[in-house]
Coordinates of C-alpha atoms and ligand atoms in Angstrom, one line a residue:
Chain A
X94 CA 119.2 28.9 102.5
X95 CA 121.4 30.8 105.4
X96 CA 123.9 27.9 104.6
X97 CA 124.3 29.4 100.7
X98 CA 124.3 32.1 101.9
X99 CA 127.1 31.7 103.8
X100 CA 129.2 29.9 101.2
X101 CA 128.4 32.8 98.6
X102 CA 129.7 35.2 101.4
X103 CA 133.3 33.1 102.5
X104 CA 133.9 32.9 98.9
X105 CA 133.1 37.0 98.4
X106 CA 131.0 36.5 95.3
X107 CA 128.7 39.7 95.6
X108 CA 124.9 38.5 96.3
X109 CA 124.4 40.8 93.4
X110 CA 126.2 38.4 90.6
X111 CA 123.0 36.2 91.3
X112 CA 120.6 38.8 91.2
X113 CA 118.2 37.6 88.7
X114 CA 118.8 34.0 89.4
X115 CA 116.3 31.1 91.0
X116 CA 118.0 29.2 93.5
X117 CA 116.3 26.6 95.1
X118 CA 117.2 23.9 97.9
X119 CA 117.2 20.2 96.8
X120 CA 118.3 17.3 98.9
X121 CA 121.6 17.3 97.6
X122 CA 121.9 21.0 98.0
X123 CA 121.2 24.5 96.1
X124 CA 121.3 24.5 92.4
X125 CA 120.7 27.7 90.3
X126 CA 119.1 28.3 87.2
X127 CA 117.1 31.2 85.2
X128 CA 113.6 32.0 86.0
X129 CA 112.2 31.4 82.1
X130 CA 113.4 27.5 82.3
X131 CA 110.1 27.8 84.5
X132 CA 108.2 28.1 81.8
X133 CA 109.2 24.9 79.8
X134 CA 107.0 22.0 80.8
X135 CA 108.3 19.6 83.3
X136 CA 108.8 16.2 83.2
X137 CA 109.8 13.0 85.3
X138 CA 113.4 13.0 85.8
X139 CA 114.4 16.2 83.6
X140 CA 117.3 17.9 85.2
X141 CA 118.0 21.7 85.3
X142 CA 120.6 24.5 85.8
X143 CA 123.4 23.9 88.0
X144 CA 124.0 22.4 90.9
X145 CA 125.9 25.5 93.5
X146 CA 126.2 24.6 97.1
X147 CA 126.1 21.1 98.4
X148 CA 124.2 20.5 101.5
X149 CA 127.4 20.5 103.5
X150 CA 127.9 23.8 102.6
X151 CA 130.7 22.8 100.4
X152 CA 130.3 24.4 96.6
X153 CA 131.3 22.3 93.6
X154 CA 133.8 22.9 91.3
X155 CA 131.7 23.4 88.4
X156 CA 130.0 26.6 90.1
X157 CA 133.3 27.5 91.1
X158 CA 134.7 27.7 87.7
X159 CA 131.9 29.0 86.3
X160 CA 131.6 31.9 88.4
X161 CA 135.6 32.2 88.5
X162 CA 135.9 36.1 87.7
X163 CA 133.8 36.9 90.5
X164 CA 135.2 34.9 93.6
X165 CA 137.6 36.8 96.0
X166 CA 138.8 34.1 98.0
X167 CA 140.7 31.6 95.4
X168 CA 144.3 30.7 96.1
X169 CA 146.9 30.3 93.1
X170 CA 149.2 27.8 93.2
X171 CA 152.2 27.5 91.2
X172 CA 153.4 24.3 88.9
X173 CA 154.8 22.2 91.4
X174 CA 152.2 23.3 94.1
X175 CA 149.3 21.9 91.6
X176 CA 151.4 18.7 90.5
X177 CA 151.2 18.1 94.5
X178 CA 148.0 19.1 95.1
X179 CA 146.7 16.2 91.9
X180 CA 148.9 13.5 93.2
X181 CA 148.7 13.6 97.3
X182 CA 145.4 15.9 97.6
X183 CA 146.9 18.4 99.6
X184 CA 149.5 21.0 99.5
X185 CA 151.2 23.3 102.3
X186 CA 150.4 26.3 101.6
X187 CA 149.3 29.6 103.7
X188 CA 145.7 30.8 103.0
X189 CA 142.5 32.5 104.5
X190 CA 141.0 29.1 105.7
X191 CA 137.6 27.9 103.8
X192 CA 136.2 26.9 100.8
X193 CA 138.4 28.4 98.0
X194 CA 139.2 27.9 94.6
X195 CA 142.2 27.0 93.6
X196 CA 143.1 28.6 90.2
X197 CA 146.6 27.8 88.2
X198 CA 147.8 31.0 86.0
X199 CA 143.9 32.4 85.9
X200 CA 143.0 28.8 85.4
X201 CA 139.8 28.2 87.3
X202 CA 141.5 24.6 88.4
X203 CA 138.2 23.4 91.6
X204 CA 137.3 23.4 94.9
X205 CA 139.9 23.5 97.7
X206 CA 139.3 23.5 101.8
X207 CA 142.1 25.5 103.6
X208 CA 142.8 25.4 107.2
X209 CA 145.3 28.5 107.1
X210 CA 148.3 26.5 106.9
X211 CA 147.5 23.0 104.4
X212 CA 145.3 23.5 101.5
X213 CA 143.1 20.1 100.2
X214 CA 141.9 19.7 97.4
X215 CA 138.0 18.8 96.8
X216 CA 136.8 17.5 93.4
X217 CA 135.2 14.9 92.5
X218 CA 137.6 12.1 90.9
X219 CA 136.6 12.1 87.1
X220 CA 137.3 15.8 87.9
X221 CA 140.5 15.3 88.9
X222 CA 141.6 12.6 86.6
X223 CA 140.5 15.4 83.8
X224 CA 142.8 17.9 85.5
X225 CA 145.7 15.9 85.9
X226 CA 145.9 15.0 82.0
X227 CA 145.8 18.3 81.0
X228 CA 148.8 18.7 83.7
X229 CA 151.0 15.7 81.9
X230 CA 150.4 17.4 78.6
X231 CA 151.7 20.9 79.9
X232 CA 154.8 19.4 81.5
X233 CA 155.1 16.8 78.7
X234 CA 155.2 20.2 76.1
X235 CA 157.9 22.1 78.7
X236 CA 160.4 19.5 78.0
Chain B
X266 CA 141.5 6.7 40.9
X267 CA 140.4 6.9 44.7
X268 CA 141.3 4.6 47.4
X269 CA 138.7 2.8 48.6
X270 CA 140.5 1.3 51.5
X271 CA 139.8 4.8 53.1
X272 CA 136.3 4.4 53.1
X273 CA 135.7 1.3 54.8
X274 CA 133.1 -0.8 54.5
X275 CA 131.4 1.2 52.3
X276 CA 128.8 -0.6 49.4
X277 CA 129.6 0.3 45.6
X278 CA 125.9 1.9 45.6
X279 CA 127.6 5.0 47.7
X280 CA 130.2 5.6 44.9
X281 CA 127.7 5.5 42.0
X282 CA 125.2 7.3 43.8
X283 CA 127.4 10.4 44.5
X284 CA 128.9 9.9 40.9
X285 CA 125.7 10.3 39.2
X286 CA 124.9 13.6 41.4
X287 CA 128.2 15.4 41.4
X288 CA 129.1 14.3 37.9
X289 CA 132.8 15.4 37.2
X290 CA 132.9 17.1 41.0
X291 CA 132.7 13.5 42.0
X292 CA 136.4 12.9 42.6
X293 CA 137.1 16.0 43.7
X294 CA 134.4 14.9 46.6
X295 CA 135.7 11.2 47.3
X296 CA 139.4 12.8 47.8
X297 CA 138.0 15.6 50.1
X298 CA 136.0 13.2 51.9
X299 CA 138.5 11.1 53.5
X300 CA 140.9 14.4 54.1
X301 CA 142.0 15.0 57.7
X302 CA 141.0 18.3 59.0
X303 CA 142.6 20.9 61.2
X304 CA 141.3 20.4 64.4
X305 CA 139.2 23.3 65.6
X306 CA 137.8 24.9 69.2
X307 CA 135.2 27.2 70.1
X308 CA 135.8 29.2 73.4
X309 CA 133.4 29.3 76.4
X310 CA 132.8 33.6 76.1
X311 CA 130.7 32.9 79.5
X312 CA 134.5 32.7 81.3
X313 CA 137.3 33.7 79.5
X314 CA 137.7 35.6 75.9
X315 CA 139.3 34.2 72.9
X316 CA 142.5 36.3 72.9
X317 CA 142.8 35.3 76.5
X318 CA 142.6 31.9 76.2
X319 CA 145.4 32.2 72.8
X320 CA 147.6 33.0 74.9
X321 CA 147.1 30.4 77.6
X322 CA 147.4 27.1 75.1
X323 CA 149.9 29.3 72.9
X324 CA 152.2 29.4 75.8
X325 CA 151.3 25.9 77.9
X326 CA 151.2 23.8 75.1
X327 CA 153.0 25.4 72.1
X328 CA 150.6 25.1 69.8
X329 CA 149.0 27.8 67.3
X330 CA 146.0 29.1 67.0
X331 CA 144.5 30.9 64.4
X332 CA 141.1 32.6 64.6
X333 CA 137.9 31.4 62.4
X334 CA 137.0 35.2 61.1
X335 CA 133.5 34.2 60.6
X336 CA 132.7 32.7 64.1
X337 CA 134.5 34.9 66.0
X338 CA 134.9 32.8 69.2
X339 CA 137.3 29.6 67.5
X340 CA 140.4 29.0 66.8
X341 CA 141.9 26.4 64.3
X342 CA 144.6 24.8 66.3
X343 CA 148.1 24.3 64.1
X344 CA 151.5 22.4 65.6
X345 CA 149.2 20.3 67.9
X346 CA 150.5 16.6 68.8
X347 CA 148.3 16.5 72.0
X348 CA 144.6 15.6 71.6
X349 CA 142.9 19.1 72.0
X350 CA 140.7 17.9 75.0
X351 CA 143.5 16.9 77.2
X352 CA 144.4 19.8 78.7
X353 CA 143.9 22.1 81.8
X354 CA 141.8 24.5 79.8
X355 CA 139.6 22.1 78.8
X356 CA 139.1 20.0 81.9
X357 CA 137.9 23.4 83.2
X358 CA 135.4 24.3 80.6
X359 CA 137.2 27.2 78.6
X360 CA 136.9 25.6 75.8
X361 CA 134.8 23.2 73.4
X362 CA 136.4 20.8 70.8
X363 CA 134.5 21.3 67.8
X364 CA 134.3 21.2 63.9
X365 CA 134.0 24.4 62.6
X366 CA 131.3 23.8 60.0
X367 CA 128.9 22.2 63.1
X368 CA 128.9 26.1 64.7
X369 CA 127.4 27.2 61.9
X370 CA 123.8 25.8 62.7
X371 CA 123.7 28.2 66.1
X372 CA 125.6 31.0 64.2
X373 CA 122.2 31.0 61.5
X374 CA 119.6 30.4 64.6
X375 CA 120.9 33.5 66.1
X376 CA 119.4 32.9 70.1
X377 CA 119.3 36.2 72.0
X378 CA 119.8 36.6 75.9
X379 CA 116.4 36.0 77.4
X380 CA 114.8 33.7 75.0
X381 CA 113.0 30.4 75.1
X382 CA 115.0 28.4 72.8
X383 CA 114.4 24.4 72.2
X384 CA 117.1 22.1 70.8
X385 CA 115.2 19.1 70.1
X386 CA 118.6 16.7 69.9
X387 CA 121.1 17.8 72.0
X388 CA 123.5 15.2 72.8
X389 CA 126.5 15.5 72.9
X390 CA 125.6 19.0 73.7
X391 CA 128.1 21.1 71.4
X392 CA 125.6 23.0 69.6
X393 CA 123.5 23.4 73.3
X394 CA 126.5 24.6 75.1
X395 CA 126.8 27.2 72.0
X396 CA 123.8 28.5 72.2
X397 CA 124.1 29.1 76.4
X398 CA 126.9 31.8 75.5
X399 CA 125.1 32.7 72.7
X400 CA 122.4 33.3 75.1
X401 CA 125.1 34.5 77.9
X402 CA 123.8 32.5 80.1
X403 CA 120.4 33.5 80.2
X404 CA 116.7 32.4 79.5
X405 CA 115.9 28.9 78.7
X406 CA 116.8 26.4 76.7
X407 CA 114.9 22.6 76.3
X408 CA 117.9 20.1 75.4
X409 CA 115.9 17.0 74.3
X410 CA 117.6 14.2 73.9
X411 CA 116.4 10.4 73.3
X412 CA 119.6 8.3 73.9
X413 CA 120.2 7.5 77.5
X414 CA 123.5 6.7 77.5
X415 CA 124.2 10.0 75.4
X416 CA 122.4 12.5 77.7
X417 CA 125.0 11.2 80.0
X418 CA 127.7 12.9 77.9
X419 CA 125.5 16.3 77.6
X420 CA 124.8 16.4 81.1
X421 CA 128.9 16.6 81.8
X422 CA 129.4 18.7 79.1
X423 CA 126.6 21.3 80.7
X424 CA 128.5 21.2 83.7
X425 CA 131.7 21.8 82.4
X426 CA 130.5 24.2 80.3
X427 CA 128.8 26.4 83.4
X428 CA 125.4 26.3 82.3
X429 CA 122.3 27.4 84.0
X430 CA 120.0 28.1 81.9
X431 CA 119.3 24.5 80.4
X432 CA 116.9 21.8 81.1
X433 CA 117.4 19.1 80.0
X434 CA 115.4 16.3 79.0
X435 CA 115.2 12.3 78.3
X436 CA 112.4 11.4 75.9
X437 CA 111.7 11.4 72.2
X438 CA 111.7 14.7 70.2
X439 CA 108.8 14.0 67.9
X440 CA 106.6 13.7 71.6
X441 CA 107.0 16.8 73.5
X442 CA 104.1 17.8 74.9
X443 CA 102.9 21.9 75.2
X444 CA 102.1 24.6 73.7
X445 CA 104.0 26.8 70.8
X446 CA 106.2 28.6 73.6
X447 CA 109.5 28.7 71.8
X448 CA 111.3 31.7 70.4
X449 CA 113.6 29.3 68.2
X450 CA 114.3 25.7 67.6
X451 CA 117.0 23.9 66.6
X452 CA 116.5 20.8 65.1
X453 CA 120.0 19.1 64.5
X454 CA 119.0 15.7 63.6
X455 CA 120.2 12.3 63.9
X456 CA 121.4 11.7 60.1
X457 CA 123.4 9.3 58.3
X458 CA 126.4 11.3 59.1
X459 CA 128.2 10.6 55.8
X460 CA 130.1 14.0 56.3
X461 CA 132.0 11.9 59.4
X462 CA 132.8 8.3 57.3
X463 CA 136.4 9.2 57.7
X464 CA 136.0 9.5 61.2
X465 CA 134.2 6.2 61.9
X466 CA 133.2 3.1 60.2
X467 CA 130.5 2.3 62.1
X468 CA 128.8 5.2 59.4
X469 CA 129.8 3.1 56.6
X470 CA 129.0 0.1 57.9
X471 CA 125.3 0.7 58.6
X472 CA 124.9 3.2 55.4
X473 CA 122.2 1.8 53.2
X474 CA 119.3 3.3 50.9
X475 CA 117.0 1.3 53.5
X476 CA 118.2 3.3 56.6
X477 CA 118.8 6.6 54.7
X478 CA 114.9 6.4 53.8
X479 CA 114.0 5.5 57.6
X480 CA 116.1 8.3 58.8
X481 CA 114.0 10.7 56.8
X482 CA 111.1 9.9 58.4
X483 CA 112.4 10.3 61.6
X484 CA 113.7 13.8 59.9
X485 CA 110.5 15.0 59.4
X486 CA 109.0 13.5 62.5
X487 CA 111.4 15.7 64.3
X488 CA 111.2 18.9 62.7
X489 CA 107.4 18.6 62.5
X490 CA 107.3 18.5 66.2
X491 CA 109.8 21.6 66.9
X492 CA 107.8 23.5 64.6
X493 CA 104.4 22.8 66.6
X494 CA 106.3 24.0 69.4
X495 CA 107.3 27.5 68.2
X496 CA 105.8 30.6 68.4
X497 CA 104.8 31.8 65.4
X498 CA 107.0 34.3 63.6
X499 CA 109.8 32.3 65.5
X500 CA 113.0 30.9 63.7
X501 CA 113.3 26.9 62.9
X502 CA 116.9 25.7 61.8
X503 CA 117.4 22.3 60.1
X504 CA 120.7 20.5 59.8
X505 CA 122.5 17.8 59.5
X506 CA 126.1 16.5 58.8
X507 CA 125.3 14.3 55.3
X508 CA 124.8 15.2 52.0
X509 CA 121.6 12.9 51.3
X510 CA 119.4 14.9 49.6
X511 CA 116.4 12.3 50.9
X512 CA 117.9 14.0 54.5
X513 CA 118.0 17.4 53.2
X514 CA 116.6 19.4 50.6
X515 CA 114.0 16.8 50.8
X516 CA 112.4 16.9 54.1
X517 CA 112.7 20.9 53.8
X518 CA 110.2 20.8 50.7
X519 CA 108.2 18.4 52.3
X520 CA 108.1 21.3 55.1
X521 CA 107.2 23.9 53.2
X522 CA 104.2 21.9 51.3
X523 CA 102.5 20.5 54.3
X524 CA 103.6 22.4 57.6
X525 CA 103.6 26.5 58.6
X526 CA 106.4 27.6 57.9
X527 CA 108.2 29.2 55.3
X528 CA 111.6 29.1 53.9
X529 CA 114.2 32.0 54.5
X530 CA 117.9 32.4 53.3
X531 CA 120.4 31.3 55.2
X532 CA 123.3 33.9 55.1
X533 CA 126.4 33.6 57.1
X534 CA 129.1 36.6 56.8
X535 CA 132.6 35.6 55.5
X536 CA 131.6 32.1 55.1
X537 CA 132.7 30.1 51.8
X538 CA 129.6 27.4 51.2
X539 CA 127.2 26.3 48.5
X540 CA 123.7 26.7 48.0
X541 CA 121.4 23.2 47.6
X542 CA 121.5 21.0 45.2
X543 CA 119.5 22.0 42.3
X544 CA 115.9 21.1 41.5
X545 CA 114.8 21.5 44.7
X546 CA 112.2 24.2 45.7
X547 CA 114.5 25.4 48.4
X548 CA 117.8 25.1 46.2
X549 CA 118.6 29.0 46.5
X550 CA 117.8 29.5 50.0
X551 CA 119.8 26.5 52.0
X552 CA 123.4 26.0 52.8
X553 CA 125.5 23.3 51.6
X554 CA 129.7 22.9 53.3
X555 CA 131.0 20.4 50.9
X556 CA 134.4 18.7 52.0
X557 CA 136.1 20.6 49.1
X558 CA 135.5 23.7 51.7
X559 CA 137.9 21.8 54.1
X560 CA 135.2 21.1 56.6
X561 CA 133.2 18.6 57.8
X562 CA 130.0 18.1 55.5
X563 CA 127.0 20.3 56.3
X564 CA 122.9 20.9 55.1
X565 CA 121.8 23.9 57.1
X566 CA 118.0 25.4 56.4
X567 CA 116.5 28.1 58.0
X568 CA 112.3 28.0 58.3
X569 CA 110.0 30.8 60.2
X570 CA 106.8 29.7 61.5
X571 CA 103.9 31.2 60.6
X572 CA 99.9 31.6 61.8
Ligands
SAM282 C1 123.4 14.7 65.2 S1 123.2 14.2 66.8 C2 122.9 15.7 67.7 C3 124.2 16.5 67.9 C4 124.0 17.6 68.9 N1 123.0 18.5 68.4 C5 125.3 18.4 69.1 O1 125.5 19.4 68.4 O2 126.1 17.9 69.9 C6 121.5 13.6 66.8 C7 121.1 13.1 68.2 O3 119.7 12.8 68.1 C8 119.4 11.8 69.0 N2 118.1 11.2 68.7 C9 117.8 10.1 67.9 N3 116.5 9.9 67.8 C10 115.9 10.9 68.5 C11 114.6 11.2 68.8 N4 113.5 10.5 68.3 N5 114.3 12.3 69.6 C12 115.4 13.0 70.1 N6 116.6 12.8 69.9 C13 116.9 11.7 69.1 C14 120.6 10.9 68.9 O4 120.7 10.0 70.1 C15 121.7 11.9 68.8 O5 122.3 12.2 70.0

């Protein structure tokens, strides 16, 4: 739990945006969800809320984005900063060094790891595969 | 004359049938029928608002948007030549691709932050995902779904969505076990789909009396169990996207004869629709989009359980 904590904290989400909220530790990590899907019976294999923190530490894009107004630490990267970022992964760019997310004009793009100088970016493939079509059609509608 | 190229492989029985029912509205229907539509979005209100997001594909993508005045969070897109989920906004979740007349189901359940809600099947999840911001995020929802490669597709449109109030569940809808917890149920059912035969043929292809009269079974098998599972005095809504009346006013009479539940109006503000087809016990209270309303086909009935 100190570990979600922790991520919540780098990220400056205020603890009190999850007030309310059941979070509970899995093997794959922390996922959060409302207290009254408690109350709908269970069964094998049924999945629930949404999965926050990984076990790493690391939070997934989908948390990210969903919880996109209240994150302090994102980084915003311009055009050609994202069309790198899709292509090669990473990007040179000057940050506070963490887990951030990396948003494109208010667009909650994922999850990025900074060490101050380069920042990576960190979703999953479908993810980015998702991200970089919508890119083609932007440039494609600039020309 | 109509073109039945359009329709695909569609049997003569589905001509004469809707002949014989909508008499000299008939070709009015076929024409509307195989009419493209303006594509349409619903906005996710849990992260960004609908003038907002406008201006984001206005100015990325050139297209236009014009707002749906009786939803209230979609847009009809206009000058579009990219498909509308292939963009950044999308692959992000601030936005759903959706026909217009399939928001109206959610609109008429009216969820409310905090409930128990139960969507008996979910998948793909566009109606689920409207009900979370509905909800705003908040209570519970039950997405049922029997098709496993389908819940597949609901479970990625729940995380793109943001949702985290949903469980979700694989299994059959007519055998969920519990008690009557559920403020409201939606029960959006697998149908013949004969709203969507311009879409895809596979709908024409397997369209028979035969498998029209199985899928009203299933119909009621469904709806039976999401009524057994609401509270009573809680809301039921029924819908589907054909314009059987063996998959519509006909499994909502059979409701009202042998289940507890009884039958209220469905109203939607601003909204141009038709009631039911006549001769029906629920005629006056149900909701009928036609494809002369330049949407996609839609039943919609709206049922309160009692003691
Ligand atoms: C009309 S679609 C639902 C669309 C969905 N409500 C939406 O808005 O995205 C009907 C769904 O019912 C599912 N289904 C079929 N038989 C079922 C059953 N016995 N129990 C639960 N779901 C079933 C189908 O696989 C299909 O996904």
């Amino acid at each position: 739990m100190k570990r979600f904590w922790k991520t919540i904290d780098d990220l400056g989400i205020p603890r009190k945006v999850l007030d309310g909220l059941v979070i509970e530790g899995s093997r794959r990590g922390w996922r959060i969800s409302t207290p009254e899907l408690d109350k709908i019976p269970k069964t094998p294999n049924d999945s629930y809320g949404l999965l926050a923190v990984r076990e790493s530490g690391k939070p997934t894009s989908f948390f990210l984005r969903a919880f996109h107004k209240h994150i302090r630490r994102t980084v915003k990267v311009n055009l050609e900063e994202l069309e790198a970022l899709l292509s090669n992964g990473q990007v040179e760019k000057k940050s506070e060094s963490g887990w951030v997310l990396i948003t494109f004009d208010e667009i909650p793009i994922g999850c990025g790891y900074s060490n101050g100088k380069i920042l990576k970016l960190e979703m999953p493939k479908d993810d980015i595969k998702r991200m970089t079509a919508g890119l083609n059609n932007l440039l494609a509608s600039k020309k | 004359m109509i073109d039945r190229e359009k329709f695909g492989p569609l049997p003569d029985e589905f001509f004469q049938r809707y002949e014989e029912l909508l008499g000299n509205k008939a070709d009015k229907f076929f024409e509307y029928l195989v009419k493209p539509l303006r594509p349409s979005i619903r906005v996710n209100t849990l992260k960004i608002s609908p003038d907002e997001l406008r201006e984001k594909l206005e100015k990325h993508y050139g297209w236009k948007l014009e707002e749906v005045k009786w939803v209230g969070y979609a847009y009809y897109l206009e000058n579009i030549i990219q498909n509308p989920g292939a963009t950044l906004e999308h692959a992000a979740g601030l936005y759903y691709v959706q026909e217009t007349s399939s928001m109206i189901p959610v609109i008429v359940l009216d969820p409310k932050p905090g409930e128990l809600v139960l969507d008996i099947a979910a998948a793909p999840g566009s109606k689920t995902t409207q009900l979370c911001q509905e909800m705003e995020n908040m209570g519970g929802i039950l997405a049922n779904e029997a098709s496993r490669g389908r819940i597949a597709i609901l479970y990625n449109n729940l995380k793109r969505f943001g949702a985290v109030n949903v469980r979700v569940r694989l299994g059959d809808g007519r055998r969920i076990p519990g008690e009557a917890i559920f403020d409201r149920s939606l029960v959006d059912v697998p149908c013949s789909s004969e709203a969507t035969i311009s879409k895809t043929w596979l709908t024409a292809k397997r369209w028979s009396p035969g498998f029209i009269h199985h899928l009203s079974k299933l119909q009621k098998g469904l709806l039976r169990s999401a009524i057994k599972l609401t509270k009573p005095g809680g809301t039921i809504v029924y819908s589907t996207c054909t314009f059987e009346p063996e998959e519509n006013e006909m499994v909502i009479d059979w409701a009202l004869e042998n289940l507890p539940v009884e039958l209220e109006k469905v109203k939607v503000k601003a909204l141009e629709a038709d009631r039911g087809l006549p001769g029906f016990q629920c005629s006056d209270e149900v909701l009928r989009i036609w494809p002369w309303h330049e949407m996609e086909g839609f039943f919609i009935a709206k049922l309160v359980r009692v003691e």
